[in-house]
Coordinates of C-alpha atoms in Angstrom, one line a residue:
R1 CA 3.5 -44.7 19.8
A2 CA 1.9 -41.3 19.7
V3 CA 3.9 -40.4 16.6
L4 CA 2.9 -43.7 14.9
R5 CA -0.7 -43.2 15.8
K6 CA -0.8 -39.6 14.4
A7 CA 1.1 -40.5 11.3
S8 CA -1.2 -43.5 10.6
A9 CA -4.3 -41.3 11.0
L10 CA -2.9 -38.7 8.5
E11 CA -1.8 -41.5 6.1
Y12 CA -5.3 -43.0 6.1
K13 CA -6.7 -39.6 5.1
I14 CA -4.5 -39.3 2.0
Q15 CA -5.4 -42.8 0.9
R16 CA -9.1 -42.0 0.4
R17 CA -10.8 -42.1 -2.9
A18 CA -11.8 -38.4 -2.6
L19 CA -8.6 -36.6 -1.8
R20 CA -8.5 -33.2 -0.1
K21 CA -5.7 -30.7 -0.3
E22 CA -6.0 -29.8 3.4
D23 CA -5.2 -33.4 4.3
F24 CA -1.9 -33.3 2.4
I25 CA -1.0 -29.9 3.9
N26 CA -1.7 -31.1 7.4
Y27 CA 0.4 -34.3 6.9
I28 CA 3.3 -32.3 5.5
Q29 CA 3.0 -29.7 8.3
Y30 CA 3.1 -32.5 10.9
E31 CA 6.2 -34.1 9.4
V32 CA 8.0 -30.8 9.1
N33 CA 7.2 -30.0 12.8
L34 CA 8.5 -33.5 13.7
L35 CA 11.8 -32.8 11.8
E36 CA 12.2 -29.5 13.7
L37 CA 11.6 -31.3 17.0
I38 CA 14.2 -33.9 16.2
K39 CA 16.7 -31.2 15.2
K40 CA 16.2 -29.4 18.5
R41 CA 16.5 -32.6 20.5
R42 CA 19.7 -33.6 18.7
A43 CA 21.2 -30.2 19.4
R44 CA 20.2 -30.4 23.1
I45 CA 21.6 -33.9 23.8
G46 CA 24.5 -33.7 21.3
Y47 CA 23.4 -36.9 19.5
S48 CA 24.2 -36.9 15.7
F49 CA 24.0 -40.6 14.7
K50 CA 21.3 -42.5 12.7
K51 CA 20.4 -39.5 10.5
D52 CA 19.9 -41.8 7.5
E53 CA 17.3 -43.9 9.3
I54 CA 15.5 -41.0 11.0
E55 CA 15.7 -37.6 9.2
H56 CA 16.3 -38.9 5.7
S57 CA 13.3 -41.2 5.7
I58 CA 11.1 -38.3 6.9
L59 CA 12.5 -36.0 4.3
H60 CA 11.9 -38.6 1.6
R61 CA 8.3 -39.0 2.8
V62 CA 7.7 -35.2 2.8
H63 CA 9.1 -34.9 -0.8
S64 CA 6.8 -37.7 -2.0
L65 CA 3.8 -36.0 -0.3
F66 CA 4.6 -32.7 -2.0
N67 CA 5.1 -34.5 -5.3
R68 CA 1.6 -36.2 -5.0
A69 CA 0.0 -32.9 -3.9
T70 CA 1.5 -30.8 -6.7
G71 CA 0.7 -33.6 -9.2
K72 CA -2.9 -33.5 -8.1
W73 CA -3.3 -29.7 -7.7
K74 CA -0.9 -28.4 -10.4
D75 CA -2.4 -24.9 -10.6
D76 CA -1.8 -24.1 -6.9
V77 CA 1.4 -22.0 -7.1
Q78 CA 1.6 -21.6 -3.3
L79 CA 1.9 -25.4 -3.0
W80 CA 4.9 -25.4 -5.4
L81 CA 6.5 -22.5 -3.5
S82 CA 6.0 -24.4 -0.2
H83 CA 7.9 -27.3 -1.7
V84 CA 10.7 -24.9 -2.9
A85 CA 11.0 -23.4 0.5
F86 CA 11.2 -26.8 2.2
C87 CA 14.0 -27.9 -0.2
K88 CA 15.9 -24.7 0.5
Q89 CA 15.5 -25.1 4.3
W90 CA 16.8 -28.7 4.3
N91 CA 19.4 -28.0 1.6
A92 CA 18.0 -30.6 -0.9
K93 CA 19.6 -29.1 -4.0
H94 CA 19.1 -32.1 -6.3
Q95 CA 15.4 -32.3 -5.3
L96 CA 15.0 -28.6 -5.7
S97 CA 16.4 -28.7 -9.2
K98 CA 13.7 -31.3 -10.1
V99 CA 11.0 -29.2 -8.5
F100 CA 11.9 -26.1 -10.4
S101 CA 12.1 -28.0 -13.7
T102 CA 8.6 -29.5 -13.2
M103 CA 7.1 -26.3 -11.9
L104 CA 8.4 -24.2 -14.8
A105 CA 7.0 -26.7 -17.3
I106 CA 3.5 -26.2 -15.8
H107 CA 3.7 -22.5 -14.8
S108 CA 5.8 -21.2 -17.7
N109 CA 3.4 -18.2 -17.9
K110 CA 4.8 -16.7 -14.6
P111 CA 8.0 -14.6 -15.1
A112 CA 8.6 -14.4 -11.3
L113 CA 9.1 -18.2 -11.1
W114 CA 11.6 -18.1 -13.8
I115 CA 13.5 -15.3 -12.0
M116 CA 13.4 -17.3 -8.8
A117 CA 14.8 -20.4 -10.4
A118 CA 17.6 -18.5 -12.2
K119 CA 18.5 -16.6 -9.1
W120 CA 18.8 -19.9 -7.2
E121 CA 21.1 -21.4 -9.9
M122 CA 23.3 -18.3 -9.9
E123 CA 23.5 -17.6 -6.1
T124 CA 23.2 -21.1 -4.5
R125 CA 24.6 -23.5 -7.2
L126 CA 27.0 -20.8 -8.5
S127 CA 26.1 -21.8 -12.0
S128 CA 26.0 -18.8 -14.3
E129 CA 25.5 -21.1 -17.3
S130 CA 22.3 -22.7 -15.9
A131 CA 21.0 -19.3 -14.9
R132 CA 21.6 -18.0 -18.4
H133 CA 19.8 -21.0 -20.0
L134 CA 16.8 -20.4 -17.7
F135 CA 16.6 -16.7 -18.6
L136 CA 16.9 -17.5 -22.3
R137 CA 14.1 -20.1 -22.0
A138 CA 12.0 -17.6 -20.0
L139 CA 12.4 -14.9 -22.7
R140 CA 11.1 -17.3 -25.4
F141 CA 7.8 -17.4 -23.3
H142 CA 7.9 -13.7 -22.3
P143 CA 9.8 -11.8 -25.0
E144 CA 8.5 -8.4 -23.8
C145 CA 8.8 -8.7 -20.0
P146 CA 10.9 -5.8 -18.6
K147 CA 11.5 -7.5 -15.2
L148 CA 13.0 -10.6 -16.9
Y149 CA 15.4 -8.5 -19.0
Q150 CA 16.4 -6.4 -15.9
E151 CA 17.2 -9.6 -13.9
Y152 CA 19.0 -11.2 -16.9
F153 CA 21.0 -8.0 -17.3
R154 CA 21.9 -8.0 -13.6
M155 CA 22.9 -11.7 -13.7
E156 CA 25.4 -11.1 -16.6
L157 CA 27.0 -8.2 -14.7
M158 CA 27.2 -10.3 -11.6
H159 CA 28.9 -13.1 -13.7
A160 CA 31.4 -10.5 -15.1
E161 CA 32.1 -9.2 -11.6
K162 CA 32.7 -12.8 -10.3
Q163 CA 35.1 -13.5 -13.1
R164 CA 37.0 -10.2 -12.5
K165 CA 37.4 -11.1 -8.8
E166 CA 38.6 -14.6 -9.7
K167 CA 41.2 -13.3 -12.1
K168 CA 42.4 -10.7 -9.6
E169 CA 42.9 -13.4 -6.9
F170 CA 44.8 -15.6 -9.3
E171 CA 47.1 -12.7 -10.3
Q172 CA 47.7 -11.8 -6.7
A173 CA 48.6 -15.5 -6.0
K174 CA 50.8 -15.4 -9.1
I175 CA 49.1 -18.5 -10.6
D176 CA 49.5 -19.1 -14.3
L177 CA 46.2 -18.1 -16.1
G178 CA 47.1 -20.3 -19.1
E179 CA 44.5 -22.9 -18.4
F180 CA 41.8 -20.4 -17.4
N181 CA 40.1 -18.6 -20.3
Y182 CA 39.0 -15.1 -19.2
S183 CA 37.6 -13.2 -22.1
E184 CA 38.2 -9.4 -21.9
E185 CA 34.8 -8.8 -23.5
I186 CA 32.9 -10.8 -20.8
L187 CA 35.1 -9.2 -18.1
N188 CA 34.0 -5.7 -19.3
G189 CA 30.3 -6.6 -19.3
E190 CA 29.8 -7.2 -23.0
M191 CA 27.2 -9.9 -22.5
A192 CA 25.1 -7.4 -20.4
R193 CA 25.5 -4.9 -23.3
I194 CA 24.1 -7.4 -25.7
V195 CA 21.1 -8.1 -23.4
Y196 CA 20.5 -4.4 -23.0
R197 CA 20.6 -3.7 -26.8
D198 CA 18.2 -6.6 -27.5
A199 CA 15.8 -5.5 -24.7
S200 CA 15.8 -1.8 -25.7
Q201 CA 14.6 -2.9 -29.2
K202 CA 11.6 -4.8 -27.8
I203 CA 10.7 -2.8 -24.7
K204 CA 9.8 0.9 -25.0
G205 CA 9.6 3.4 -22.2
V206 CA 11.9 5.5 -20.0
E207 CA 11.1 3.4 -16.9
F208 CA 13.0 0.4 -18.3
Q209 CA 16.0 2.4 -19.4
L210 CA 16.3 4.0 -16.0
A211 CA 15.9 0.7 -14.2
V212 CA 18.7 -0.9 -16.3
L213 CA 20.9 2.2 -15.7
S214 CA 20.3 2.0 -11.9
I215 CA 21.4 -1.7 -12.1
A216 CA 24.5 -0.8 -14.1
K217 CA 25.5 1.8 -11.6
L218 CA 25.9 -0.8 -8.9
F219 CA 29.0 -2.2 -10.7
D220 CA 32.2 -0.2 -10.8
F221 CA 33.4 -1.5 -14.3
T222 CA 30.3 -0.4 -16.3
Q223 CA 31.2 3.3 -17.1
D224 CA 31.1 2.7 -20.9
L225 CA 27.8 0.8 -20.6
Q226 CA 26.3 3.5 -18.4
K227 CA 27.3 6.1 -21.0
E228 CA 25.7 4.1 -23.8
I229 CA 22.4 3.7 -21.9
L230 CA 22.4 7.5 -21.0
E231 CA 23.0 8.5 -24.7
S232 CA 20.2 6.1 -25.8
L233 CA 17.9 7.6 -23.1
Q234 CA 18.6 11.2 -24.3
A235 CA 18.3 10.4 -28.0
R236 CA 15.1 8.3 -27.8
Y237 CA 13.2 9.9 -25.0
A238 CA 14.2 13.6 -25.1
D239 CA 10.6 14.7 -24.7
D240 CA 9.8 12.5 -21.6
P241 CA 9.7 14.3 -18.2
L242 CA 11.3 11.3 -16.5
T243 CA 14.4 11.7 -18.7
W244 CA 14.8 15.3 -17.8
D245 CA 14.1 14.5 -14.1
Y246 CA 16.9 11.9 -14.1
M247 CA 19.3 14.2 -16.0
A248 CA 18.6 17.1 -13.5
R249 CA 19.0 14.9 -10.3
R250 CA 22.2 13.4 -11.8
E251 CA 23.8 16.8 -11.2
L252 CA 23.6 16.2 -7.4
E253 CA 25.7 13.1 -7.7
L254 CA 28.4 14.6 -10.0
G255 CA 30.1 16.5 -7.2
S256 CA 31.3 20.0 -7.1
L257 CA 32.9 21.7 -10.1
Q258 CA 35.9 22.8 -7.9
P259 CA 37.0 19.9 -5.7
T260 CA 38.5 21.1 -2.4
E261 CA 41.1 19.5 -0.2
H262 CA 39.9 20.7 3.2
T263 CA 36.1 20.9 3.3
T264 CA 34.7 23.1 6.0
K265 CA 30.9 23.3 6.8
Q266 CA 30.7 26.6 4.9
K267 CA 32.3 25.0 1.8
K268 CA 30.0 22.0 2.0
V269 CA 27.0 24.3 2.1
S270 CA 28.2 26.4 -0.9
E271 CA 29.0 23.2 -2.8
M272 CA 25.5 21.8 -2.1
A273 CA 24.0 25.1 -3.2
Q274 CA 26.1 25.0 -6.5
R275 CA 24.8 21.4 -7.2
E276 CA 21.2 22.4 -6.6
E277 CA 21.7 25.4 -8.8
R278 CA 22.9 23.1 -11.6
C279 CA 19.9 20.8 -11.1
C280 CA 17.5 23.7 -11.3
A281 CA 19.3 25.0 -14.5
V282 CA 18.6 21.6 -16.1
F283 CA 14.9 21.7 -14.8
D284 CA 14.5 25.3 -16.2
K285 CA 15.7 24.0 -19.6
A286 CA 13.4 21.0 -19.3
V287 CA 10.2 23.1 -18.6
R288 CA 11.0 25.2 -21.7
A289 CA 11.6 22.1 -23.9
V290 CA 8.7 20.0 -22.5
P291 CA 6.0 22.4 -21.1
T292 CA 3.6 19.9 -19.5
E293 CA 2.0 19.3 -16.1
D294 CA 4.1 16.2 -15.6
M295 CA 7.3 18.1 -16.2
W296 CA 6.4 20.9 -13.7
K297 CA 5.4 18.2 -11.2
C298 CA 8.9 16.7 -11.4
Y299 CA 10.5 20.1 -11.0
I300 CA 8.3 21.0 -8.0
T301 CA 8.7 17.6 -6.4
F302 CA 12.5 18.0 -6.6
C303 CA 12.3 21.5 -5.0
L304 CA 10.0 20.3 -2.2
E305 CA 12.3 17.3 -1.5
R306 CA 15.3 19.7 -1.2
Y307 CA 13.4 22.1 1.0
N308 CA 12.3 19.4 3.4
R309 CA 15.9 18.1 3.9
K310 CA 17.3 19.1 7.2
T311 CA 20.1 21.6 7.2
N312 CA 21.8 23.8 9.8
S313 CA 22.4 26.6 7.3
E314 CA 19.7 29.2 7.4
E315 CA 21.0 30.7 4.2
L316 CA 20.6 27.4 2.3
K317 CA 17.2 26.8 3.8
Q318 CA 16.1 30.3 2.7
K319 CA 17.5 29.8 -0.8
R320 CA 15.5 26.5 -1.1
L321 CA 12.3 28.2 0.1
E322 CA 12.6 31.1 -2.4
R323 CA 13.4 28.7 -5.2
T324 CA 10.4 26.5 -4.3
L325 CA 8.0 29.4 -4.1
S326 CA 9.3 30.8 -7.4
V327 CA 8.8 27.5 -9.2
F328 CA 5.3 27.2 -7.9
S329 CA 4.5 30.7 -9.2
K330 CA 6.0 30.0 -12.6
A331 CA 4.0 26.7 -13.0
H332 CA 0.8 28.5 -11.9
E333 CA 1.4 31.4 -14.3
S334 CA 1.8 28.8 -17.1
S335 CA -1.5 27.2 -16.1
L336 CA 0.3 23.9 -15.8
L337 CA 0.3 23.4 -12.0
P338 CA -1.6 20.1 -11.2
E339 CA -4.5 20.4 -8.8
A340 CA -2.8 18.2 -6.2
L341 CA 0.2 20.6 -5.8
Y342 CA -1.8 23.6 -4.8
K343 CA -2.2 22.2 -1.3
P344 CA 1.6 21.9 -0.5
W345 CA 2.0 25.4 -2.1
L346 CA -0.6 26.9 0.3
Q347 CA 0.9 25.1 3.3
L348 CA 4.3 26.5 2.4
L349 CA 2.9 30.0 2.1
L350 CA 1.2 29.8 5.5
D351 CA 4.3 28.3 7.1
S352 CA 6.3 31.2 5.6
S353 CA 3.9 33.8 7.1
L354 CA 2.6 34.9 3.7
P355 CA -1.2 34.9 4.4
E356 CA -2.2 37.4 1.7
K357 CA -0.4 35.4 -1.0
A358 CA -2.0 32.2 0.3
V359 CA -5.5 33.7 0.0
E360 CA -4.7 34.9 -3.5
V361 CA -3.4 31.5 -4.6
A362 CA -6.4 29.7 -3.1
E363 CA -8.8 32.0 -5.0
A364 CA -6.9 31.4 -8.2
A365 CA -7.0 27.6 -7.6
T366 CA -10.8 27.6 -7.2
R367 CA -11.1 29.7 -10.4
H368 CA -9.1 27.1 -12.3
F369 CA -10.7 24.0 -10.7
S370 CA -14.2 25.4 -9.9
Q371 CA -15.8 21.9 -9.9
S372 CA -13.3 20.4 -7.4
V373 CA -14.6 19.9 -3.9
E374 CA -11.0 19.3 -2.6
T375 CA -9.9 22.7 -4.0
W376 CA -12.8 24.6 -2.4
Q377 CA -12.1 22.8 0.9
M378 CA -8.5 23.9 0.7
R379 CA -9.5 27.5 0.1
L380 CA -12.0 27.5 2.9
R381 CA -9.5 26.0 5.4
V382 CA -7.1 28.8 4.5
L383 CA -9.8 31.4 5.2
I384 CA -10.9 29.7 8.4
Q385 CA -7.3 29.5 9.6
L386 CA -6.7 33.2 8.9
K387 CA -10.1 34.1 10.6
S388 CA -11.2 35.9 7.4
D389 CA -14.6 37.7 7.2
D390 CA -15.2 36.2 3.7
V391 CA -15.8 32.6 4.9
T392 CA -19.6 32.6 4.6
Q393 CA -19.4 34.2 1.2
C394 CA -16.8 31.7 0.0
F395 CA -19.0 28.8 1.3
E396 CA -22.0 30.2 -0.7
E397 CA -19.8 30.5 -3.8
A398 CA -18.5 26.9 -3.3
I399 CA -22.0 25.4 -3.0
K400 CA -23.1 27.3 -6.1
H401 CA -20.2 26.0 -8.2
V402 CA -20.0 22.4 -7.1
K403 CA -22.7 19.9 -8.1
S404 CA -25.0 18.7 -5.3
K405 CA -23.5 15.2 -5.5
G406 CA -20.3 15.2 -3.5
T407 CA -20.9 18.4 -1.5
L408 CA -21.0 16.6 1.8
P409 CA -17.4 17.6 2.8
L410 CA -18.2 21.2 2.2
W411 CA -21.4 21.1 4.3
T412 CA -19.7 19.3 7.2
L413 CA -16.8 21.9 7.1
W414 CA -19.4 24.7 7.0
V415 CA -21.5 23.5 10.0
E416 CA -18.3 22.7 12.0
W417 CA -17.1 26.2 11.4
S418 CA -20.5 27.7 12.2
E419 CA -20.7 25.8 15.5
G420 CA -17.7 27.6 16.8
T421 CA -18.4 31.0 15.2
N422 CA -22.0 31.7 14.6
S423 CA -25.1 31.9 16.8
K424 CA -27.2 28.8 17.6
E425 CA -30.0 30.0 15.4
D426 CA -27.7 30.5 12.4
T427 CA -26.2 27.1 12.9
E428 CA -29.6 25.4 13.2
A429 CA -30.8 27.1 10.0
L430 CA -27.6 25.9 8.3
Y431 CA -28.2 22.3 9.4
Q432 CA -31.8 22.5 8.1
R433 CA -30.6 23.8 4.8
S434 CA -27.9 21.1 4.5
L435 CA -30.6 18.4 4.8
H436 CA -32.4 19.7 1.7
A437 CA -29.2 20.6 -0.3
T438 CA -27.3 17.3 0.0
M439 CA -28.1 14.0 -1.8
P440 CA -30.3 11.6 0.2
A441 CA -27.3 9.2 0.8
E442 CA -25.2 12.1 2.1
S443 CA -27.9 13.7 4.2
V444 CA -27.6 10.6 6.6
T445 CA -24.3 12.0 7.9
M446 CA -25.8 15.5 8.3
K447 CA -28.7 14.0 10.4
E448 CA -26.2 12.4 12.8
M449 CA -24.2 15.6 13.2
Y450 CA -27.5 17.6 13.6
L451 CA -28.7 15.2 16.3
D452 CA -25.4 15.4 18.2
W453 CA -25.2 19.2 18.0
T454 CA -28.8 19.7 19.1
Y455 CA -28.3 17.5 22.2
R456 CA -25.1 19.4 23.1
N457 CA -26.8 22.8 22.7
G458 CA -30.5 22.3 23.2
G459 CA -30.9 19.4 25.7
Y460 CA -32.9 16.2 25.8
K461 CA -36.4 17.6 25.0
K462 CA -35.3 19.4 22.0
V463 CA -33.3 16.5 20.6
K464 CA -36.3 14.2 21.1
R465 CA -38.5 16.5 19.0
L466 CA -35.8 16.7 16.3
F467 CA -35.4 12.9 16.2
T468 CA -39.2 12.5 15.7
S469 CA -39.2 15.1 12.8
L470 CA -36.1 13.6 11.2
C471 CA -37.6 10.1 11.2
E472 CA -40.2 11.3 8.7
N473 CA -37.6 11.5 5.9
R474 CA -35.5 8.5 4.8
P475 CA -32.7 7.4 4.5
F476 CA -31.3 6.7 7.9
S477 CA -28.1 5.2 9.3
L478 CA -27.8 2.7 12.1
D479 CA -25.6 5.2 14.0
F480 CA -28.4 7.7 13.9
F481 CA -30.6 5.4 15.9
R482 CA -27.8 4.2 18.1
K483 CA -27.0 7.9 18.9
M484 CA -30.6 8.5 20.1
I485 CA -30.5 5.3 22.2
Q486 CA -27.3 6.4 23.8
I487 CA -28.8 9.8 24.6
E488 CA -31.8 8.2 26.2
K489 CA -29.6 6.0 28.3
E490 CA -27.7 9.0 29.6
Q491 CA -30.9 10.5 31.1
E492 CA -31.5 10.1 34.9
S493 CA -35.0 8.8 34.2
C494 CA -34.2 6.5 31.3
K495 CA -37.6 5.2 30.0
M496 CA -37.8 1.7 28.6
L497 CA -40.9 2.9 26.6
H498 CA -38.7 5.3 24.7
L499 CA -35.9 2.8 24.2
R500 CA -38.4 0.3 22.7
E501 CA -39.6 3.0 20.3
Y502 CA -36.1 3.7 19.1
Y503 CA -35.2 0.0 18.8
E504 CA -38.4 -0.7 16.9
R505 CA -37.8 2.2 14.5
A506 CA -34.2 0.9 13.9
L507 CA -35.4 -2.6 13.4
R508 CA -37.8 -1.5 10.7
E509 CA -34.9 -0.1 8.8
F510 CA -32.1 -2.6 9.6
G511 CA -33.7 -5.6 11.2
S512 CA -33.2 -7.9 8.2
T513 CA -29.4 -7.2 7.9
N514 CA -28.1 -6.6 11.4
T515 CA -27.9 -9.3 14.1
D516 CA -26.3 -7.1 16.8
L517 CA -29.3 -4.8 16.9
W518 CA -31.6 -7.7 17.8
L519 CA -29.2 -8.9 20.5
D520 CA -28.9 -5.4 22.0
Y521 CA -32.7 -5.1 22.1
I522 CA -32.8 -8.4 24.0
K523 CA -30.1 -7.3 26.4
E524 CA -31.9 -4.1 27.0
E525 CA -35.1 -5.9 28.0
L526 CA -33.1 -8.1 30.4
S527 CA -30.9 -5.4 32.0
H528 CA -33.2 -2.4 32.2
P529 CA -35.1 -2.0 35.6
K530 CA -38.4 -1.5 33.7
G531 CA -37.6 -4.1 31.0
K532 CA -39.8 -7.1 30.3
P533 CA -37.7 -10.4 30.1
E534 CA -40.9 -12.2 28.8
N535 CA -40.6 -10.1 25.6
C536 CA -37.3 -11.8 24.7
G537 CA -38.9 -14.8 23.3
S538 CA -41.1 -12.8 20.8
I539 CA -38.0 -10.6 19.9
H540 CA -36.0 -13.8 19.2
W541 CA -38.9 -15.2 17.1
R542 CA -39.2 -12.0 15.1
A543 CA -35.4 -12.0 14.5
M544 CA -35.5 -15.5 13.1
K545 CA -38.2 -14.4 10.7
M546 CA -36.6 -11.1 9.5
L547 CA -32.9 -12.0 9.2
Q548 CA -31.8 -13.2 5.8
G549 CA -29.5 -16.1 4.7
D550 CA -26.4 -16.8 6.8
L551 CA -27.3 -14.1 9.3
V552 CA -29.8 -16.5 10.9
E553 CA -27.0 -18.9 11.9
D554 CA -24.9 -16.0 13.0
F555 CA -27.7 -14.7 15.2
I556 CA -28.3 -18.2 16.7
S557 CA -24.6 -18.6 17.6
K558 CA -24.4 -15.1 19.2
Y559 CA -27.7 -15.7 21.1
T560 CA -26.4 -19.0 22.4
L561 CA -23.1 -17.5 23.5
F562 CA -24.9 -14.7 25.2
Y563 CA -27.3 -17.0 27.1
T564 CA -24.4 -19.3 28.3
G565 CA -22.5 -16.2 29.5
H566 CA -19.7 -16.3 26.9
L567 CA -20.6 -13.0 25.1

């Protein structure tokens, strides 16, 4: 009776004149949950009869609900995908075929849906022919989609592999192959070769070639095809860094030049060293042929990857370190080292106990990228880490070179360093200077830091005077006021008069946009020993007047929850 009552209520909702998508989703979800419940109960009591009367009728109802919903809201891809998932879950192959057909007629502009349908045909229905037809139809809509070509290429190779396995099993069983027509061309992946050649004429770029090559390498009968792709890659994209990067890394996979029968640890190390040397020889040739930042970046990335690999051989680790540092130096001398790679270079130098070289490199980086805040930060951190005497001079130089907008990271680093190194007077003078030197929006952060530092080093009276003086210059942040409120609360004789002043100042700035500030003010009046609960009504009235838009409703909800003890 409960099931009937619930189903009837949901059915009434989808019979309205004004239909809502949520009603269909709720109805479908209820029926799916019911199916799952029936499945569990059948498993528990071992009852497997009357499936046609029970499950099949529910399944039919769910499919009809999905059909109505997708017919009404055709553009909702998620709705279609939910129907697909439901069909897969309940093994409704015939229904799923219809869903894919209708969905692709409407959403033919989405390659991912074509790939999903073709994959299902290939892997679930084991129909290579249907999958091929779907890919060919998809390519008429998307003739230059790399992903479609890649998956079509993979499908043809999977088809060839499947046929090769079938043929091998028949031969092992000594069954006459007369009635089965296994074409040698298809078995060798000729269809995939045709797909590749067609795709390479339409799709330009190394990424596609490398993606296709990585797919071909998954199959053990594609040596000739791999060779053709590789030759095409070298002929058409000889000047692309990614081509050289692939060719160099390939040397790692090719194995040692002198294969050994009994491999000891020492032999493995020497073999790995030989492979890496061959990789670097290709990279050296590459940076001469294509002297660009991207090419050096590929070379350095490779060297860093090899250096970061774990090895028990100190000799190999040292070789990798020397090689990496040498490549960094060569790229720097060629003025082709990207800015982002100076940081790992400096870290490597510091880890290798080469501080003088690190200082020299950091200085060269700031000469080369004099407008970059990140590069100056990097140099300053190196000097601070090494406890150099030139830190102040370097900060002055950085502030002079970098435009005032964006200097906040430099000022925060400077004052943090000064707090731990310089006298209080010097640090205070630096804070004062930073407030004038930074942009108004950035000075907000400096005000918060200044307030916090003054309280830690000068006490309550000094921080109160500072707060009053800082309040004369906008802009402010909410945290600036909250910090001062927190400081006041930490005092033994916390005065409500002062708290009211800080809340009022904060509300003048943020009263129209922040509901929590009003609530905190009300809570303070109620909880403080010297608070005036009678003021809460006027604070509430002011909040209702000042808050804008939906914030009024938000405030009312929070205020009600607070007064009923739920907040």
